[in-house]
Coordinates of C-alpha atoms and ligand atoms in Angstrom, one line a residue:
M298 CA 101.4 101.0 131.6
F299 CA 99.3 103.3 129.5
K300 CA 97.8 102.1 126.2
R301 CA 97.3 103.9 123.0
P302 CA 93.6 104.7 122.2
R303 CA 92.0 101.9 120.1
G304 CA 92.5 102.2 116.4
T305 CA 95.6 104.5 116.7
R306 CA 99.3 103.7 116.0
D307 CA 102.7 104.8 117.2
F308 CA 105.4 105.1 114.5
L309 CA 109.0 104.2 115.4
A310 CA 111.8 106.0 113.6
D311 CA 112.2 103.5 110.7
E312 CA 108.5 103.5 110.0
M313 CA 108.3 107.3 110.3
S314 CA 111.2 107.7 107.9
K315 CA 109.5 105.4 105.4
R316 CA 106.3 107.4 105.7
R317 CA 108.2 110.7 105.2
T318 CA 109.9 109.3 102.1
A319 CA 106.6 108.2 100.6
E320 CA 105.0 111.5 101.5
Q321 CA 107.7 113.3 99.7
I322 CA 107.0 111.3 96.5
L323 CA 103.3 112.1 96.8
R324 CA 104.0 115.8 97.2
A325 CA 106.5 115.9 94.4
T326 CA 104.1 114.2 92.1
F327 CA 101.2 116.5 92.9
E328 CA 103.5 119.5 92.4
S329 CA 104.8 118.2 89.1
F330 CA 101.3 118.8 87.8
G331 CA 101.1 122.3 89.4
Y332 CA 98.9 121.5 92.4
K333 CA 99.7 123.6 95.5
E334 CA 99.5 122.5 99.1
I335 CA 97.0 124.0 101.5
G336 CA 96.3 123.3 105.2
T337 CA 93.1 123.3 107.2
P338 CA 92.3 122.8 110.9
T339 CA 92.2 119.3 112.4
F340 CA 88.7 120.0 113.7
E341 CA 85.8 121.7 112.0
N342 CA 82.2 122.7 112.9
L343 CA 80.1 119.6 112.9
D344 CA 77.6 121.1 110.4
L345 CA 80.3 121.4 107.7
V346 CA 80.9 117.6 107.9
T347 CA 77.1 116.8 107.9
A348 CA 76.5 119.2 105.1
K349 CA 78.7 117.1 102.8
S350 CA 78.1 113.6 104.1
G351 CA 74.6 113.7 105.7
E352 CA 73.5 113.2 109.3
D353 CA 74.2 109.5 109.2
I354 CA 77.9 110.2 109.3
V355 CA 77.7 111.3 112.9
E356 CA 77.9 107.8 114.2
H357 CA 81.3 107.5 112.4
L358 CA 82.7 110.7 113.8
Y359 CA 84.7 111.9 116.7
C360 CA 82.5 114.8 117.7
F361 CA 82.0 116.7 120.9
K362 CA 80.7 120.0 122.3
D363 CA 83.6 122.4 123.1
K364 CA 83.5 124.6 126.3
G365 CA 81.6 127.3 124.4
G366 CA 78.9 124.8 123.6
R367 CA 79.8 124.5 119.9
D368 CA 79.4 121.2 118.1
I369 CA 82.8 120.2 116.8
A370 CA 84.0 117.2 114.8
L371 CA 87.5 115.9 114.1
R372 CA 87.8 115.9 110.3
P373 CA 86.9 112.5 108.8
E374 CA 88.3 113.6 105.3
L375 CA 89.5 116.7 103.7
T376 CA 87.3 117.5 100.7
A377 CA 84.7 119.4 102.8
P378 CA 87.3 121.5 104.5
V379 CA 89.0 122.3 101.2
M380 CA 85.6 123.3 99.7
R381 CA 85.0 125.5 102.7
L382 CA 88.4 127.1 102.3
Y383 CA 87.8 127.6 98.5
V384 CA 84.4 129.3 99.1
N385 CA 85.9 131.5 101.9
E386 CA 89.1 132.5 100.2
L387 CA 89.6 131.5 96.6
Q388 CA 86.4 132.0 94.7
R389 CA 87.8 135.0 92.9
T390 CA 91.1 133.3 92.0
P391 CA 91.6 132.6 88.2
K392 CA 90.5 129.1 87.3
P393 CA 91.3 126.3 87.6
V394 CA 92.3 126.3 91.2
K395 CA 94.6 123.3 91.8
L396 CA 95.0 122.3 95.4
Y397 CA 96.5 119.4 97.3
Y398 CA 96.5 118.3 100.9
F399 CA 98.1 115.8 103.2
G400 CA 96.6 115.3 106.7
N401 CA 95.4 113.1 109.4
C402 CA 91.7 112.1 109.5
F403 CA 89.6 110.5 112.2
R404 CA 86.7 108.1 111.9
Y405 CA 85.0 106.1 114.7
E406 CA 85.1 102.7 112.9
R407 CA 85.8 99.2 113.9
P408 CA 89.6 98.9 113.6
Q409 CA 91.1 96.2 111.5
S410 CA 94.1 95.8 109.1
G411 CA 94.0 98.9 106.8
R412 CA 91.2 100.5 108.8
Y413 CA 92.2 102.8 111.7
R414 CA 90.5 105.5 113.8
E415 CA 93.3 107.9 112.9
F416 CA 94.7 107.6 109.4
W417 CA 96.2 109.9 106.8
Q418 CA 94.8 111.0 103.5
A419 CA 96.6 112.7 100.6
G420 CA 94.6 114.1 97.7
I421 CA 94.0 116.8 95.1
E422 CA 91.1 119.0 94.1
L423 CA 90.8 120.6 90.7
I424 CA 88.2 123.3 91.0
G425 CA 86.6 125.3 88.2
T426 CA 86.8 123.2 85.1
D427 CA 84.5 120.5 83.8
R428 CA 86.5 119.7 80.7
A429 CA 87.6 116.1 79.9
E430 CA 91.3 117.0 80.0
G431 CA 90.9 118.1 83.6
E432 CA 89.2 114.9 84.6
A433 CA 91.9 112.9 82.7
E434 CA 94.7 114.8 84.4
V435 CA 93.2 114.1 87.9
I436 CA 93.3 110.3 87.1
A437 CA 96.8 110.7 85.6
V438 CA 98.1 112.3 88.8
A439 CA 96.8 109.4 90.9
F440 CA 98.3 106.9 88.5
D441 CA 101.7 108.7 88.5
V442 CA 101.8 108.6 92.3
L443 CA 101.7 104.8 92.2
K444 CA 104.2 104.6 89.4
N445 CA 106.6 106.9 91.3
L446 CA 106.2 104.9 94.5
G447 CA 106.9 101.7 92.5
L448 CA 103.6 99.9 93.3
K449 CA 102.9 97.2 90.8
D450 CA 99.9 95.1 91.8
F451 CA 97.0 97.5 91.6
E452 CA 93.9 98.1 89.4
L453 CA 92.5 101.4 88.4
H454 CA 88.7 101.2 87.7
I455 CA 86.9 104.1 86.0
G456 CA 83.2 104.5 85.8
H457 CA 80.7 107.3 85.2
I458 CA 77.9 108.3 87.5
G459 CA 76.5 110.8 84.9
I460 CA 75.5 107.8 82.7
L461 CA 73.6 106.2 85.6
R462 CA 71.9 109.5 86.6
K463 CA 70.8 110.2 83.0
I464 CA 69.2 106.8 82.7
L465 CA 67.3 107.4 86.0
E466 CA 66.4 111.0 84.9
E467 CA 64.8 109.5 81.8
S468 CA 62.6 107.5 84.1
S469 CA 61.7 110.7 85.9
V470 CA 63.4 109.6 89.2
P471 CA 64.0 112.8 91.2
E472 CA 67.6 113.6 92.4
N473 CA 67.2 112.4 96.0
E474 CA 65.8 109.1 94.9
Q475 CA 68.6 108.8 92.4
N476 CA 71.0 109.2 95.3
S477 CA 69.4 106.4 97.3
I478 CA 69.6 104.2 94.2
L479 CA 73.3 105.0 93.7
N480 CA 73.9 104.3 97.4
T481 CA 72.3 100.9 97.0
I482 CA 74.4 100.2 93.9
D483 CA 77.5 101.1 96.0
K484 CA 76.5 98.6 98.7
G485 CA 76.5 95.9 95.9
D486 CA 73.2 94.2 97.0
G487 CA 71.5 93.3 93.7
E488 CA 68.2 92.1 95.2
E489 CA 67.8 95.3 97.3
L490 CA 68.6 97.3 94.1
E491 CA 65.9 95.6 92.0
G492 CA 63.4 96.0 94.8
L493 CA 64.2 99.7 95.1
L494 CA 64.0 100.3 91.4
H495 CA 60.5 98.6 91.4
R496 CA 59.3 100.6 94.3
L497 CA 60.5 103.9 92.8
G498 CA 58.6 103.1 89.6
V499 CA 61.6 103.0 87.3
M500 CA 60.3 101.8 83.9
E501 CA 61.1 98.2 82.9
E502 CA 63.1 99.4 79.9
D503 CA 65.3 101.8 82.0
R504 CA 65.7 99.2 84.7
E505 CA 67.0 96.8 82.2
K506 CA 69.4 99.4 80.8
L507 CA 70.7 100.3 84.2
L508 CA 71.3 96.8 85.3
K509 CA 73.0 95.9 82.0
I510 CA 75.2 99.0 82.2
L511 CA 76.2 98.2 85.8
E512 CA 77.5 94.8 84.7
L513 CA 79.9 96.3 82.1
R514 CA 83.5 95.8 83.3
G515 CA 86.7 95.2 81.3
Q516 CA 89.0 96.7 78.8
E517 CA 87.7 99.7 76.9
K518 CA 87.6 97.9 73.6
E519 CA 85.5 95.1 75.0
V520 CA 83.1 97.2 77.0
L521 CA 82.3 100.4 75.1
P522 CA 80.6 99.0 72.0
G523 CA 78.2 97.2 74.3
A524 CA 77.5 100.3 76.3
Y525 CA 76.7 102.2 73.0
R526 CA 74.3 99.5 72.0
I527 CA 72.5 99.5 75.4
L528 CA 72.2 103.2 75.5
E529 CA 71.1 103.7 71.9
G530 CA 68.5 106.5 71.7
S531 CA 69.0 107.4 75.3
K532 CA 70.0 110.8 76.7
A533 CA 72.8 109.0 78.6
L534 CA 74.6 108.6 75.2
E535 CA 76.0 112.2 75.6
E536 CA 77.5 111.2 78.9
L537 CA 78.9 108.0 77.4
K538 CA 80.6 110.0 74.6
R539 CA 82.1 112.3 77.3
F540 CA 83.3 109.2 79.2
E541 CA 85.0 107.9 76.0
M542 CA 86.8 111.3 75.6
I543 CA 88.3 111.0 79.1
L544 CA 89.5 107.5 78.4
D545 CA 91.0 108.6 75.1
L546 CA 93.0 111.3 76.8
L547 CA 94.2 108.9 79.5
K548 CA 96.1 107.0 76.8
V549 CA 98.2 110.1 76.2
F550 CA 99.3 109.8 79.9
D551 CA 100.0 106.1 79.5
V552 CA 97.5 105.3 82.2
E553 CA 96.4 101.7 82.4
F554 CA 92.8 101.2 83.5
T555 CA 89.7 99.0 83.6
V556 CA 86.3 100.4 82.6
N557 CA 83.9 99.6 85.4
L558 CA 80.4 101.2 85.0
G559 CA 79.3 99.5 88.2
I560 CA 81.1 102.1 90.4
A561 CA 78.7 104.3 92.2
R562 CA 80.8 105.7 95.1
G563 CA 77.7 106.0 97.3
L564 CA 78.0 109.7 97.9
D565 CA 75.4 112.1 96.7
Y566 CA 77.7 114.8 95.3
Y567 CA 79.4 112.8 92.5
T568 CA 78.1 113.9 89.1
G569 CA 80.2 112.4 86.4
M570 CA 83.5 110.4 86.1
V571 CA 84.3 108.3 89.2
F572 CA 87.3 106.1 89.8
E573 CA 88.7 103.7 92.4
I574 CA 92.1 102.1 92.8
Y575 CA 92.5 98.7 94.5
A576 CA 95.7 97.2 95.7
N577 CA 94.9 93.5 95.2
R578 CA 97.1 92.2 98.0
L579 CA 95.3 94.2 100.7
G580 CA 92.2 91.9 101.0
A581 CA 89.0 93.4 102.4
E582 CA 90.3 96.9 102.8
K583 CA 91.9 97.1 99.3
Q584 CA 90.7 100.4 98.1
I585 CA 93.6 102.8 98.3
C586 CA 92.2 105.7 96.4
G587 CA 88.8 107.0 95.4
G588 CA 87.6 110.1 93.5
G589 CA 85.7 111.7 90.7
T590 CA 83.9 114.7 89.4
Y591 CA 81.6 116.3 91.9
S592 CA 79.5 119.4 92.7
L593 CA 79.9 120.6 96.3
V594 CA 80.8 124.3 96.1
E595 CA 77.1 125.3 96.2
T596 CA 76.5 123.1 99.2
F597 CA 79.0 125.3 101.1
G598 CA 77.4 128.6 99.9
G599 CA 79.5 129.3 96.8
E600 CA 78.6 129.6 93.2
D601 CA 78.0 126.3 91.4
T602 CA 81.5 125.3 90.3
P603 CA 82.5 121.9 88.7
S604 CA 85.3 120.1 90.6
C605 CA 87.2 116.9 90.4
G606 CA 89.5 115.2 92.9
F607 CA 90.6 112.2 94.7
A608 CA 91.9 111.0 98.1
F609 CA 94.6 108.3 98.7
G610 CA 94.5 106.4 101.9
F611 CA 98.1 106.9 102.7
D612 CA 98.4 104.1 105.3
R613 CA 97.0 101.6 102.9
L614 CA 99.4 102.7 100.2
L615 CA 102.3 101.9 102.6
L616 CA 100.8 98.6 103.5
A617 CA 100.4 97.7 99.9
L618 CA 104.1 98.6 99.2
E619 CA 105.2 96.5 102.1
L620 CA 103.2 93.5 100.8
E621 CA 105.0 93.8 97.5
K622 CA 108.2 93.5 99.6
K623 CA 109.2 96.8 98.2
G624 CA 108.5 99.0 101.1
V625 CA 110.0 102.4 100.8
Q626 CA 113.8 102.6 100.9
V627 CA 115.2 104.2 104.0
E628 CA 118.8 105.0 104.6
C629 CA 120.5 106.5 107.6
K630 CA 120.1 110.2 107.4
T631 CA 123.1 110.8 109.6
R632 CA 126.1 111.0 107.3
F633 CA 128.9 111.7 109.9
F634 CA 129.8 110.7 113.4
V635 CA 132.5 112.4 115.4
V636 CA 134.4 110.5 118.2
P637 CA 137.3 111.7 120.4
T638 CA 140.0 109.2 121.1
D639 CA 140.1 110.6 124.7
Q640 CA 137.5 112.4 126.8
K641 CA 139.9 115.3 127.3
L642 CA 139.4 116.0 123.5
L643 CA 135.6 116.2 123.9
K644 CA 135.4 120.0 123.3
D645 CA 137.6 119.7 120.2
A646 CA 135.4 116.9 118.9
M647 CA 132.3 119.0 119.5
K648 CA 133.9 121.9 117.6
I649 CA 134.6 119.7 114.7
S650 CA 131.0 118.4 114.7
V651 CA 129.8 122.0 114.4
I652 CA 131.9 122.4 111.3
V653 CA 131.0 119.0 109.8
R654 CA 127.3 119.6 110.3
K655 CA 127.6 122.3 107.6
I656 CA 128.5 119.5 105.2
G657 CA 125.7 117.1 106.3
P658 CA 123.8 115.6 109.2
C659 CA 126.4 114.8 112.0
E660 CA 126.2 113.1 115.4
I661 CA 128.7 113.1 118.2
D662 CA 129.1 110.5 120.9
L663 CA 127.0 111.6 123.9
M664 CA 127.8 108.6 126.1
G665 CA 131.4 109.2 127.0
R666 CA 132.2 106.0 125.3
K667 CA 135.7 104.7 124.4
L668 CA 136.6 104.7 120.8
K669 CA 135.8 101.0 120.1
K670 CA 132.3 101.2 121.5
A671 CA 131.6 104.5 119.8
M672 CA 132.7 103.0 116.5
A673 CA 130.3 100.1 117.1
Y674 CA 127.5 102.5 117.6
A675 CA 128.3 104.2 114.3
S676 CA 128.4 100.9 112.5
N677 CA 125.1 99.7 114.1
H678 CA 123.4 102.8 112.9
E679 CA 124.9 102.5 109.4
I680 CA 126.5 105.9 109.6
P681 CA 128.8 106.0 106.5
F682 CA 131.6 108.3 107.7
V683 CA 133.3 108.7 111.1
F684 CA 135.7 111.5 112.1
I685 CA 138.2 110.3 114.7
V686 CA 139.6 113.1 116.7
G687 CA 143.1 112.2 118.1
E688 CA 145.6 114.4 120.0
E689 CA 148.6 114.0 117.7
E690 CA 146.5 114.7 114.6
L691 CA 144.8 117.7 116.2
R692 CA 148.2 119.2 117.0
R693 CA 148.9 119.2 113.2
G694 CA 145.4 120.6 112.4
M695 CA 144.2 117.3 111.1
V696 CA 141.5 114.7 111.8
I697 CA 141.1 111.1 110.7
L698 CA 138.2 110.3 108.4
K699 CA 137.1 106.7 108.2
N700 CA 134.9 105.3 105.5
M701 CA 132.8 102.7 107.3
G702 CA 131.8 101.0 104.1
T703 CA 135.4 100.3 102.8
G704 CA 137.2 100.5 106.1
E705 CA 139.6 102.9 104.5
Q706 CA 140.9 105.9 106.5
R707 CA 142.8 109.0 105.7
E708 CA 143.8 112.3 107.4
V709 CA 142.0 115.5 106.4
E710 CA 142.8 119.1 107.2
I711 CA 140.3 120.6 109.6
A712 CA 140.6 124.0 108.1
R713 CA 139.7 122.6 104.7
L714 CA 136.7 120.5 105.9
T715 CA 134.0 122.7 104.6
M716 CA 136.0 123.7 101.5
D717 CA 136.6 120.1 100.3
R718 CA 133.0 119.4 99.4
Ligands
AMP886 P1 86.9 108.1 101.4 O1 87.1 109.5 101.9 O2 86.0 107.3 102.3 O3 86.6 108.0 99.9 O4 88.3 107.4 101.6 C1 89.4 107.7 100.8 C2 90.5 106.7 101.1 O5 90.9 106.8 102.4 C3 90.0 105.2 100.9 O6 90.2 104.8 99.6 C4 90.9 104.5 101.9 O7 92.1 104.1 101.2 C5 91.2 105.5 102.9 N1 90.5 105.3 104.2 C6 89.2 105.5 104.4 N2 88.9 105.2 105.7 C7 90.0 104.7 106.3 C8 90.3 104.2 107.6 N3 89.4 104.1 108.6 N4 91.6 103.8 107.8 C9 92.5 103.9 106.8 N5 92.3 104.3 105.6 C10 91.0 104.7 105.3

């Protein structure tokens, strides 16, 4: 017996069908806002991946030297490839550029429920605008995906890294040190954070401000007045006003959210609004979506261009739906089944299946089974209609159509089959 590689999965037909149905809902939602699908290679040059995520990412990558001695990595996510594609092909395109992707990603991680070595991400990137309505739209797209999938038990948390960066800027913390502070915030270790702020010489007053801001979490009405008070007289106030504008626009989209100024996302390229969505029932790996406003185009050799986007963990989305006992509805795709009453009518039955396939997906018995067994197969597979091809009916140009749901059967004229639709 051969085993699958660790952290990978096989998908049987039912599972695959559910995945495709959910995928369709994601695509339709992205397209309903005007985002267009793009595709990029499964593997990229290693330096593209490290340019975005730093050298530390290598231990989480599937990477290798190809036969030409080039360093290659299987993609761990899709924002870097999309940015590369944008810089190579789309910089001159009128703005904004609205792209979406759906693809498999690979990370060398310790597998557990909701964490795999091959998994799928679906996401959008809005490139070329830094207006609040763009940022609000990106969040609204993510929210609509969940509404359209029917997921109920989730929380959308929105924060703003620009506010945190401005507080640190006021304390003259250079950008690279801001990044390590944001990383530490993301890890959630309060003691380590306080130690680091001390070591980097962040002034007492700014340290206080930062720590208080990080604790703000709740409904907008409860949290924003406090934030205004804490940031009084600070440069970060401008960022807070901008944050409030985004939240205000989200109400137009009927998006329900929690303000959480403690979100740091732990990645250096985020500059402004950030958000995360958690499916509460998933336990440790409950984050199903993450995103925000970032600056990456320059990293890949293009002109500085504001961007905003998110990535859904598609596998976690499906797990979350299953846990709500909703799953994704699948029904048998085959609509028709054709069975001859006698093997000598096989060719006639096949001919009828060719005609019926023009109306909808159609199977024919391939096992030489007798009528009763063939009907049992159709019934087990929940195929809704069966054409029974009998000698006497054929002579009159007719075939029997049985509705498997009601048990009712009638004769239909073969010549009119495709006309009767
Ligand atoms: P990230 O690119 O790390 O921000 O991840 C975006 C989303 O992908 C996360 O919110 C997760 O839902 C999902 N994700 C990340 N890593 C994995 C993994 N190893 N297995 C399954 N889903 C993952």
